[in-house]
Amino acid sequence: MTIARIGVIGAGQMGAGIAHVAALAGKDVVLADVSVDLAGKGLAVVRKNLARQVEKGKVAAEAAEAALARIVPSGDVADFAGADLVVEAIVENEGVKRELFARLDGILKPGAILASNTSSISITRLGAATKRPENVIGMHFMNPVPVMQLVEVIRGIATSDETAGAVVAAAKEMGKVPVECRDFPGFVSNRVLMPMINEAVFAVHEGVATPEAVDTIMKLGMNHPMGPLTLADFIGLDTCLAILRVLHQGLGDDKYRPCPLLVQMVDAGWMGKKAGRGFHRYSAPGGEKVPA
Ligand code: CAA
Ligand code: NAD
């Protein structure tokens, strides 16, 4: 199956990045959100990131312009009717995703692939919300999408070889390295990453060290590009908490219990960089880190 037309639903940090790499790979993209205004905000992020790549000589100016022209913002999923592949990148909530998958199933043409960028949620259960579970798959990009090489590819129990083959080929066309894994909570990436982030939060919660100290220890001591709490802020603390809850419930082991401090920060609306406040402070929502 050839994938030429892609729909992306959810124009937040991940959806904008997915639209970016798909359009640069020559795909026609419809980028949708709950309103066309929000989709337009996602498109503005793509424009800014493409301009940065042009400035750094990574992408030719004409290629960036052509990519931008291939992305159409939308507030209506009916615009996905002609898509060969839809990548869902909305909030990390199973109920909301299942409802959307059922709706998209009624809109997409027969055989079109419905992929989720979920960080942790069962692909098998998302597939069961549709009448096309053989065409449902996990296509898990990493943040920031234009920079990170990996796409974790997750087959649900019913996903066909044809669907997996088409998604692996599309990921490669976008310049990514696809790696397949099985459909278990958090897959591999977040089953390994989130316990480290959660442990870093416990270290702060128990007064072992400040967020700054925890991050510096892991950056300079382990050569991580970002400390775990800066990374948690970057991912979004709401997303980290949602993933930990899926791990805790799905694997049934208390070692995945979310730290109470993480729960409290999400309750306060301190979602990390996108909110302007998390373990660190930012100049504005999505802005630069500033001293506390
Ligand atoms: N979009 C596009 N390009 C971006 C970008 C963005 N949002 N953010 C940074 N970049 C680019 C920069 O332009 C720069 O490009 P060049 O190399 O061409 O100059 C490059 O990335 C490096 O950026 P900086 O020099 O500004 O900053 P840095 O060296 O600190 O790198 C980083 C930034 C790449 C984000 C790096 O800190 C890093 O790798 N952090 C860890 C990221 C990570 O672990 N991601 C996975 C998160 S978990 C996940 O995604 C799964 C999940 O389900 C939660
Ligand atoms: P985000 O909060 O930046 O964006 C989510 C977007 O989805 C928002 O623009 C919101 O308006 C939109 N949305 C919510 N419900 C919707 C609906 N019913 N229909 C249409 N649009 C809707 O979130 P994000 O960080 O981009 O995460 C999106 C998905 O990607 C989540 O499943 C998350 O787990 C996954 N993911 C996140 C990261 C990360 O580092 N943040 C990495 C990999 C995967």
Coordinates of N, CA, C and O in Angstrom, one line a residue, residues 113-271:
I113 N -5.3 3.3 7.0 CA -4.6 2.9 8.2 C -4.9 4.0 9.3 O -4.8 5.2 9.0
L114 N -5.2 3.5 10.5 CA -5.4 4.4 11.6 C -4.3 4.1 12.7 O -4.3 3.0 13.3
A115 N -3.4 5.0 12.7 CA -2.2 4.8 13.7 C -2.4 5.7 14.9 O -2.9 6.8 14.7
S116 N -1.9 5.3 16.0 CA -1.9 6.1 17.2 C -0.5 6.4 17.6 O 0.4 5.5 17.6
N117 N -0.2 7.7 18.0 CA 1.1 8.1 18.5 C 1.1 7.9 20.1 O 1.9 8.4 20.7
T118 N 0.1 7.1 20.6 CA 0.0 7.0 22.0 C 1.4 6.5 22.6 O 2.1 5.8 22.0
S119 N 1.6 7.0 23.8 CA 2.9 6.7 24.6 C 2.8 5.4 25.3 O 3.8 4.8 25.8
S120 N 1.5 4.9 25.5 CA 1.4 3.8 26.5 C 0.2 2.9 26.3 O 0.1 1.8 26.8
I121 N -0.9 3.5 25.7 CA -2.2 2.8 25.7 C -2.3 1.7 24.7 O -1.7 1.7 23.6
S122 N -3.1 0.6 25.1 CA -3.2 -0.6 24.3 C -3.7 -0.4 22.9 O -4.8 0.2 22.7
I123 N -2.9 -0.7 21.9 CA -3.3 -0.6 20.5 C -4.4 -1.6 20.2 O -5.3 -1.3 19.4
T124 N -4.4 -2.8 20.9 CA -5.4 -3.8 20.7 C -6.8 -3.2 21.1 O -7.8 -3.4 20.4
R125 N -6.8 -2.5 22.2 CA -8.1 -1.9 22.6 C -8.5 -0.7 21.7 O -9.7 -0.6 21.5
L126 N -7.6 0.0 21.2 CA -8.0 1.1 20.3 C -8.5 0.5 19.0 O -9.5 0.9 18.4
G127 N -7.9 -0.6 18.6 CA -8.4 -1.3 17.4 C -9.8 -1.9 17.6 O -10.6 -1.8 16.7
A128 N -10.1 -2.3 18.8 CA -11.4 -2.9 19.1 C -12.5 -1.9 19.1 O -13.7 -2.2 19.0
A129 N -12.1 -0.6 19.1 CA -13.1 0.5 19.0 C -13.5 0.7 17.6 O -14.4 1.6 17.3
T130 N -12.9 0.0 16.6 CA -13.2 0.2 15.2 C -13.6 -1.1 14.6 O -13.5 -2.2 15.2
K131 N -14.1 -1.0 13.3 CA -14.4 -2.3 12.6 C -13.3 -2.6 11.7 O -13.4 -3.4 10.8
R132 N -12.1 -2.0 11.9 CA -10.9 -2.3 11.0 C -9.7 -2.5 11.9 O -8.6 -1.9 11.7
P133 N -9.7 -3.4 12.9 CA -8.6 -3.6 13.8 C -7.3 -4.0 13.1 O -6.2 -3.8 13.5
E134 N -7.5 -4.7 11.9 CA -6.3 -5.1 11.1 C -5.6 -3.9 10.6 O -4.4 -4.0 10.2
N135 N -6.2 -2.7 10.5 CA -5.6 -1.5 10.0 C -5.2 -0.5 11.1 O -4.9 0.6 10.8
V136 N -5.3 -1.0 12.3 CA -4.9 -0.1 13.5 C -3.6 -0.5 14.0 O -3.3 -1.7 14.2
I137 N -2.7 0.5 14.3 CA -1.3 0.2 14.7 C -0.8 1.4 15.6 O -1.3 2.5 15.5
G138 N 0.3 1.1 16.3 CA 0.9 2.2 17.0 C 2.1 2.7 16.2 O 2.9 1.9 15.6
M139 N 2.2 4.0 16.0 CA 3.3 4.7 15.3 C 3.8 5.8 16.2 O 3.3 6.9 16.2
H140 N 4.7 5.4 17.1 CA 5.1 6.2 18.2 C 6.4 7.0 17.9 O 7.5 6.5 18.0
F141 N 6.2 8.3 17.6 CA 7.3 9.2 17.3 C 7.8 9.7 18.6 O 7.1 9.7 19.6
M142 N 9.0 10.2 18.6 CA 9.7 10.7 19.8 C 9.8 12.2 19.7 O 9.9 12.8 18.6
N143 N 9.8 12.9 20.8 CA 9.8 14.4 20.9 C 11.2 14.9 21.1 O 11.9 14.4 22.1
P144 N 11.7 15.9 20.4 CA 11.1 16.6 19.3 C 11.1 15.8 18.0 O 12.2 15.3 17.6
V145 N 10.0 15.7 17.3 CA 9.9 14.8 16.2 C 10.9 15.1 15.1 O 11.5 14.2 14.5
P146 N 11.1 16.3 14.7 CA 12.0 16.6 13.6 C 13.4 16.1 13.9 O 14.2 16.0 13.0
V147 N 13.8 16.0 15.2 CA 15.2 15.7 15.6 C 15.4 14.2 15.9 O 16.4 13.6 15.6
M148 N 14.4 13.6 16.6 CA 14.6 12.2 17.1 C 14.5 11.2 16.0 O 13.5 11.2 15.2
Q149 N 15.3 10.2 16.0 CA 15.4 9.2 14.9 C 14.3 8.1 15.0 O 13.9 7.5 14.0
L150 N 13.9 7.8 16.2 CA 13.1 6.5 16.5 C 11.7 6.7 16.2 O 11.1 7.7 16.5
V151 N 11.1 5.7 15.5 CA 9.6 5.5 15.6 C 9.4 4.1 16.1 O 9.8 3.1 15.5
E152 N 8.7 4.0 17.3 CA 8.4 2.7 17.9 C 7.1 2.2 17.2 O 6.1 2.9 17.2
V153 N 7.1 1.0 16.5 CA 6.0 0.5 15.8 C 5.4 -0.6 16.6 O 6.0 -1.6 16.9
I154 N 4.1 -0.5 17.0 CA 3.4 -1.5 17.8 C 2.2 -2.1 17.1 O 1.3 -1.4 16.8
R155 N 2.3 -3.4 17.0 CA 1.2 -4.1 16.4 C 0.2 -4.5 17.5 O 0.6 -5.1 18.5
G156 N -1.1 -4.3 17.3 CA -2.1 -4.8 18.2 C -2.3 -6.3 17.8 O -1.7 -6.8 16.8
I157 N -3.1 -7.0 18.6 CA -3.2 -8.5 18.3 C -3.8 -8.7 16.9 O -3.4 -9.7 16.3
A158 N -4.6 -7.8 16.4 CA -5.2 -8.0 15.1 C -4.5 -7.3 13.9 O -4.9 -7.4 12.8
T159 N -3.5 -6.5 14.2 CA -2.8 -5.7 13.1 C -2.3 -6.6 12.0 O -1.6 -7.6 12.3
S160 N -2.5 -6.3 10.8 CA -2.1 -7.1 9.7 C -0.6 -6.8 9.3 O -0.1 -5.7 9.6
D161 N 0.0 -7.8 8.6 CA 1.4 -7.6 8.2 C 1.4 -6.4 7.2 O 2.4 -5.7 7.1
E162 N 0.4 -6.3 6.4 CA 0.3 -5.3 5.3 C 0.4 -3.9 6.0 O 1.1 -3.0 5.5
T163 N -0.4 -3.7 7.0 CA -0.5 -2.5 7.8 C 0.9 -2.2 8.4 O 1.4 -1.0 8.2
A164 N 1.5 -3.1 9.0 CA 2.8 -2.9 9.7 C 3.8 -2.6 8.6 O 4.6 -1.6 8.8
G165 N 3.8 -3.3 7.5 CA 4.8 -3.0 6.4 C 4.6 -1.6 5.9 O 5.6 -0.9 5.6
A166 N 3.4 -1.1 5.7 CA 3.1 0.2 5.1 C 3.6 1.3 6.1 O 4.2 2.3 5.7
V167 N 3.4 1.1 7.4 CA 3.8 2.1 8.4 C 5.3 2.1 8.6 O 5.9 3.2 8.7
V168 N 6.0 0.9 8.5 CA 7.4 0.9 8.6 C 8.0 1.6 7.4 O 8.9 2.4 7.5
A169 N 7.4 1.4 6.2 CA 7.9 2.1 5.0 C 7.7 3.6 5.1 O 8.6 4.4 4.7
A170 N 6.5 4.0 5.6 CA 6.3 5.4 5.7 C 7.2 6.1 6.7 O 7.7 7.2 6.5
A171 N 7.5 5.4 7.8 CA 8.4 6.0 8.8 C 9.8 6.1 8.2 O 10.5 7.2 8.4
K172 N 10.3 5.2 7.4 CA 11.6 5.3 6.7 C 11.6 6.4 5.7 O 12.6 7.2 5.7
E173 N 10.5 6.6 5.0 CA 10.4 7.7 4.1 C 10.5 9.1 4.8 O 11.0 10.1 4.2
M174 N 10.1 9.1 6.1 CA 10.2 10.3 6.9 C 11.5 10.5 7.5 O 11.8 11.3 8.4
G175 N 12.5 9.6 7.1 CA 13.8 9.7 7.6 C 14.0 9.1 9.0 O 15.0 9.3 9.7
K176 N 13.0 8.3 9.4 CA 13.1 7.7 10.8 C 13.6 6.2 10.8 O 13.5 5.6 9.7
V177 N 14.0 5.7 12.0 CA 14.3 4.3 12.1 C 13.2 3.6 12.9 O 13.0 3.9 14.1
P178 N 12.4 2.8 12.2 CA 11.3 2.1 12.9 C 11.8 0.9 13.6 O 12.6 0.2 13.1
V179 N 11.3 0.7 14.8 CA 11.7 -0.5 15.6 C 10.3 -1.1 16.1 O 9.6 -0.4 16.7
E180 N 10.1 -2.4 15.8 CA 8.9 -3.0 16.2 C 8.9 -3.6 17.6 O 10.0 -4.1 18.1
C181 N 7.8 -3.5 18.4 CA 7.7 -4.2 19.6 C 6.3 -4.6 19.9 O 5.4 -4.2 19.1
R182 N 6.0 -5.4 20.9 CA 4.7 -5.9 21.2 C 3.9 -5.0 22.0 O 4.3 -4.0 22.6
D183 N 2.6 -5.3 22.0 CA 1.6 -4.4 22.6 C 1.4 -4.6 24.1 O 0.5 -5.4 24.5
F184 N 2.3 -4.1 24.9 CA 2.2 -4.2 26.3 C 2.3 -2.8 26.9 O 2.9 -1.9 26.2
P185 N 1.7 -2.5 28.1 CA 1.6 -1.1 28.6 C 3.0 -0.4 28.5 O 4.0 -0.9 29.0
G186 N 2.9 0.8 27.9 CA 4.1 1.6 27.8 C 5.1 1.1 26.8 O 6.2 1.7 26.6
F187 N 4.8 0.0 26.1 CA 5.7 -0.6 25.1 C 7.1 -0.8 25.6 O 7.2 -1.3 26.8
V188 N 8.1 -0.4 24.9 CA 9.5 -0.5 25.5 C 9.9 0.9 26.0 O 10.4 1.1 27.1
S189 N 9.7 1.9 25.1 CA 10.3 3.3 25.4 C 9.8 3.8 26.8 O 10.7 4.2 27.6
N190 N 8.5 3.8 27.0 CA 8.1 4.4 28.3 C 8.1 3.5 29.5 O 8.1 3.9 30.6
R191 N 8.2 2.2 29.2 CA 8.3 1.2 30.3 C 9.7 1.4 30.9 O 9.9 1.2 32.1
V192 N 10.7 1.8 30.1 CA 12.0 2.0 30.6 C 12.2 3.5 31.1 O 12.8 3.7 32.1
L193 N 11.7 4.4 30.3 CA 12.0 5.9 30.6 C 11.2 6.4 31.8 O 11.7 7.0 32.7
M194 N 9.9 6.0 31.9 CA 9.0 6.6 33.0 C 9.4 6.3 34.4 O 9.4 7.1 35.3
P195 N 9.9 5.0 34.7 CA 10.3 4.7 36.0 C 11.5 5.6 36.4 O 11.6 6.0 37.6
M196 N 12.4 5.9 35.5 CA 13.5 6.8 35.8 C 13.0 8.2 36.2 O 13.4 8.8 37.2
I197 N 12.1 8.7 35.3 CA 11.5 10.0 35.6 C 10.8 10.0 37.0 O 11.0 10.9 37.8
N198 N 10.0 9.0 37.2 CA 9.2 8.9 38.5 C 10.2 8.9 39.7 O 9.9 9.5 40.7
E199 N 11.3 8.1 39.5 CA 12.3 8.0 40.6 C 12.9 9.4 40.9 O 13.2 9.8 42.0
A200 N 13.2 10.2 39.8 CA 13.7 11.5 40.0 C 12.7 12.4 40.7 O 13.1 13.2 41.6
V201 N 11.4 12.2 40.4 CA 10.4 13.0 41.2 C 10.4 12.6 42.6 O 10.3 13.4 43.6
F202 N 10.5 11.3 42.9 CA 10.6 10.8 44.3 C 11.8 11.4 45.0 O 11.7 11.8 46.2
A203 N 12.9 11.6 44.3 CA 14.1 12.1 45.0 C 13.8 13.5 45.4 O 14.3 13.9 46.5
V204 N 13.1 14.3 44.6 CA 12.7 15.7 45.0 C 11.7 15.6 46.2 O 11.8 16.3 47.2
H205 N 10.7 14.8 46.0 CA 9.6 14.7 47.0 C 10.2 14.3 48.4 O 9.7 14.8 49.4
E206 N 11.2 13.5 48.4 CA 11.8 13.0 49.7 C 12.9 14.0 50.2 O 13.5 13.7 51.2
G207 N 13.1 15.1 49.4 CA 14.1 16.0 49.9 C 15.5 15.6 49.7 O 16.5 16.1 50.3
V208 N 15.8 14.6 48.8 CA 17.1 14.1 48.6 C 17.9 15.2 47.8 O 19.1 15.4 48.1
A209 N 17.3 15.9 46.9 CA 18.0 17.0 46.2 C 17.0 17.9 45.5 O 15.8 17.5 45.4
T210 N 17.5 19.0 45.0 CA 16.6 20.0 44.3 C 16.4 19.5 42.9 O 17.3 18.7 42.4
P211 N 15.4 19.9 42.2 CA 15.3 19.5 40.8 C 16.5 19.9 39.9 O 17.0 19.1 39.1
E212 N 17.1 21.0 40.2 CA 18.3 21.5 39.5 C 19.4 20.5 39.7 O 20.1 20.1 38.8
A213 N 19.6 20.1 41.0 CA 20.7 19.1 41.3 C 20.4 17.7 40.7 O 21.4 17.1 40.2
V214 N 19.2 17.3 40.8 CA 18.9 16.0 40.2 C 19.2 16.0 38.7 O 19.9 15.1 38.1
D215 N 18.8 17.1 38.0 CA 19.1 17.2 36.6 C 20.6 17.2 36.2 O 21.1 16.6 35.3
T216 N 21.3 18.0 37.0 CA 22.7 18.2 36.8 C 23.5 16.9 37.0 O 24.4 16.5 36.2
I217 N 23.1 16.1 38.0 CA 23.7 14.8 38.3 C 23.5 13.9 37.1 O 24.5 13.2 36.7
M218 N 22.3 13.9 36.6 CA 22.1 12.9 35.5 C 22.7 13.4 34.2 O 23.1 12.6 33.3
K219 N 22.7 14.7 34.0 CA 23.3 15.3 32.8 C 24.8 15.0 32.7 O 25.4 14.5 31.8
L220 N 25.5 15.5 33.8 CA 26.9 15.4 33.8 C 27.5 14.1 34.2 O 28.5 13.6 33.8
G221 N 26.7 13.3 35.0 CA 27.1 12.0 35.5 C 26.8 10.9 34.5 O 27.5 9.9 34.4
M222 N 25.7 11.0 33.8 CA 25.3 9.9 32.9 C 25.3 10.3 31.4 O 24.8 9.6 30.6
N223 N 25.7 11.6 31.2 CA 25.7 12.1 29.8 C 24.3 12.1 29.1 O 24.2 11.9 27.9
H224 N 23.3 12.3 29.9 CA 22.0 12.5 29.3 C 21.9 13.9 28.7 O 22.4 14.8 29.3
P225 N 21.3 14.0 27.6 CA 21.2 15.4 27.0 C 20.4 16.4 27.8 O 20.7 17.6 27.8
M226 N 19.4 15.9 28.5 CA 18.6 16.7 29.5 C 18.5 15.9 30.8 O 18.4 14.7 30.7
G227 N 18.4 16.6 31.9 CA 18.1 15.9 33.1 C 16.7 15.3 33.1 O 15.8 15.8 32.3
P228 N 16.3 14.3 33.9 CA 15.0 13.7 33.9 C 13.9 14.6 34.2 O 12.8 14.4 33.6
L229 N 14.1 15.7 35.0 CA 13.0 16.6 35.3 C 12.8 17.6 34.3 O 11.7 18.0 34.0
T230 N 13.9 18.0 33.6 CA 13.7 18.9 32.4 C 13.0 18.2 31.3 O 12.2 18.7 30.6
L231 N 13.4 16.9 31.2 CA 12.7 16.0 30.2 C 11.2 15.8 30.5 O 10.4 15.9 29.6
A232 N 10.9 15.6 31.8 CA 9.5 15.5 32.2 C 8.7 16.8 31.8 O 7.6 16.7 31.3
D233 N 9.3 17.9 32.2 CA 8.7 19.2 31.8 C 8.5 19.3 30.3 O 7.5 19.8 29.8
F234 N 9.5 18.8 29.6 CA 9.5 18.9 28.1 C 8.4 18.0 27.5 O 7.6 18.4 26.6
I235 N 8.2 16.8 28.1 CA 7.2 15.9 27.6 C 5.8 16.4 28.0 O 4.9 16.4 27.2
G236 N 5.7 17.0 29.2 CA 4.4 17.4 29.7 C 4.1 16.5 31.0 O 4.1 15.3 30.8
L237 N 3.9 17.2 32.1 CA 3.7 16.4 33.4 C 2.4 15.6 33.3 O 2.3 14.5 33.9
D238 N 1.4 16.2 32.7 CA 0.1 15.5 32.5 C 0.3 14.2 31.7 O -0.2 13.1 32.1
T239 N 1.1 14.2 30.7 CA 1.4 13.1 29.8 C 2.2 12.0 30.6 O 1.9 10.8 30.6
C240 N 3.2 12.5 31.4 CA 4.0 11.6 32.2 C 3.1 10.8 33.2 O 3.2 9.6 33.4
L241 N 2.2 11.6 33.9 CA 1.3 11.0 34.9 C 0.4 10.0 34.2 O 0.2 8.9 34.7
A242 N -0.2 10.3 33.0 CA -1.1 9.4 32.3 C -0.4 8.1 32.0 O -0.9 7.0 32.1
I243 N 0.9 8.2 31.5 CA 1.7 7.0 31.1 C 1.9 6.2 32.4 O 1.7 4.9 32.3
L244 N 2.3 6.8 33.5 CA 2.6 6.0 34.7 C 1.4 5.3 35.2 O 1.4 4.2 35.7
R245 N 0.2 5.9 35.0 CA -1.0 5.3 35.5 C -1.3 4.1 34.6 O -1.8 3.0 35.1
V246 N -1.1 4.2 33.3 CA -1.3 3.0 32.4 C -0.3 1.9 32.8 O -0.7 0.7 32.9
L247 N 0.9 2.2 33.1 CA 1.9 1.2 33.5 C 1.5 0.6 34.8 O 1.5 -0.7 34.9
H248 N 1.1 1.4 35.8 CA 0.7 0.9 37.1 C -0.5 -0.1 37.0 O -0.4 -1.2 37.5
Q249 N -1.5 0.4 36.3 CA -2.7 -0.4 36.2 C -2.5 -1.6 35.3 O -2.9 -2.7 35.6
G250 N -1.8 -1.4 34.2 CA -1.7 -2.4 33.2 C -0.7 -3.6 33.6 O -0.9 -4.7 33.2
L251 N 0.3 -3.2 34.3 CA 1.3 -4.2 34.7 C 1.1 -4.7 36.2 O 1.7 -5.7 36.6
G252 N 0.3 -3.9 36.9 CA -0.2 -4.4 38.2 C 1.0 -4.4 39.2 O 0.9 -5.2 40.2
D253 N 2.0 -3.6 39.0 CA 3.1 -3.7 39.9 C 3.3 -2.3 40.6 O 3.4 -1.3 39.8
D254 N 3.4 -2.2 41.9 CA 3.5 -1.0 42.6 C 4.8 -0.2 42.3 O 4.9 1.0 42.7
K255 N 5.7 -0.9 41.7 CA 6.9 -0.1 41.3 C 6.6 1.0 40.3 O 7.4 1.9 40.2
Y256 N 5.5 1.0 39.7 CA 5.1 2.0 38.7 C 4.2 3.1 39.3 O 3.7 3.9 38.6
R257 N 3.9 3.0 40.7 CA 3.0 4.0 41.2 C 3.5 5.4 41.0 O 4.7 5.7 41.3
P258 N 2.7 6.3 40.6 CA 3.2 7.7 40.3 C 3.5 8.4 41.7 O 2.7 8.2 42.6
C259 N 4.6 9.1 41.7 CA 4.9 9.9 42.9 C 3.8 10.9 43.2 O 3.3 11.6 42.3
P260 N 3.4 11.0 44.5 CA 2.3 11.9 44.9 C 2.7 13.4 44.5 O 1.8 14.2 44.2
L261 N 4.0 13.7 44.5 CA 4.3 15.1 44.1 C 3.9 15.3 42.6 O 3.5 16.4 42.2
L262 N 4.1 14.3 41.8 CA 3.8 14.5 40.3 C 2.3 14.7 40.2 O 1.8 15.6 39.5
V263 N 1.5 13.9 41.0 CA 0.0 14.0 41.0 C -0.4 15.4 41.4 O -1.2 16.1 40.7
Q264 N 0.3 15.9 42.5 CA -0.1 17.2 43.0 C 0.2 18.4 42.0 O -0.5 19.3 41.8
M265 N 1.4 18.2 41.3 CA 1.8 19.3 40.3 C 0.8 19.3 39.2 O 0.4 20.4 38.7
V266 N 0.3 18.1 38.7 CA -0.6 18.1 37.6 C -2.0 18.7 38.1 O -2.6 19.5 37.4
D267 N -2.3 18.4 39.4 CA -3.6 18.9 39.9 C -3.5 20.5 39.9 O -4.5 21.2 39.8
A268 N -2.3 21.0 40.2 CA -2.1 22.5 40.2 C -2.1 23.1 38.9 O -2.1 24.3 38.7
G269 N -2.0 22.3 37.8 CA -2.0 22.8 36.4 C -0.5 23.1 36.0 O -0.3 23.8 35.0
W270 N 0.5 22.7 36.8 CA 1.9 22.9 36.5 C 2.3 21.7 35.6 O 2.9 20.7 36.0
M271 N 2.0 21.8 34.3 CA 2.1 20.7 33.4 C 3.5 20.7 32.7 O 3.8 19.9 31.9

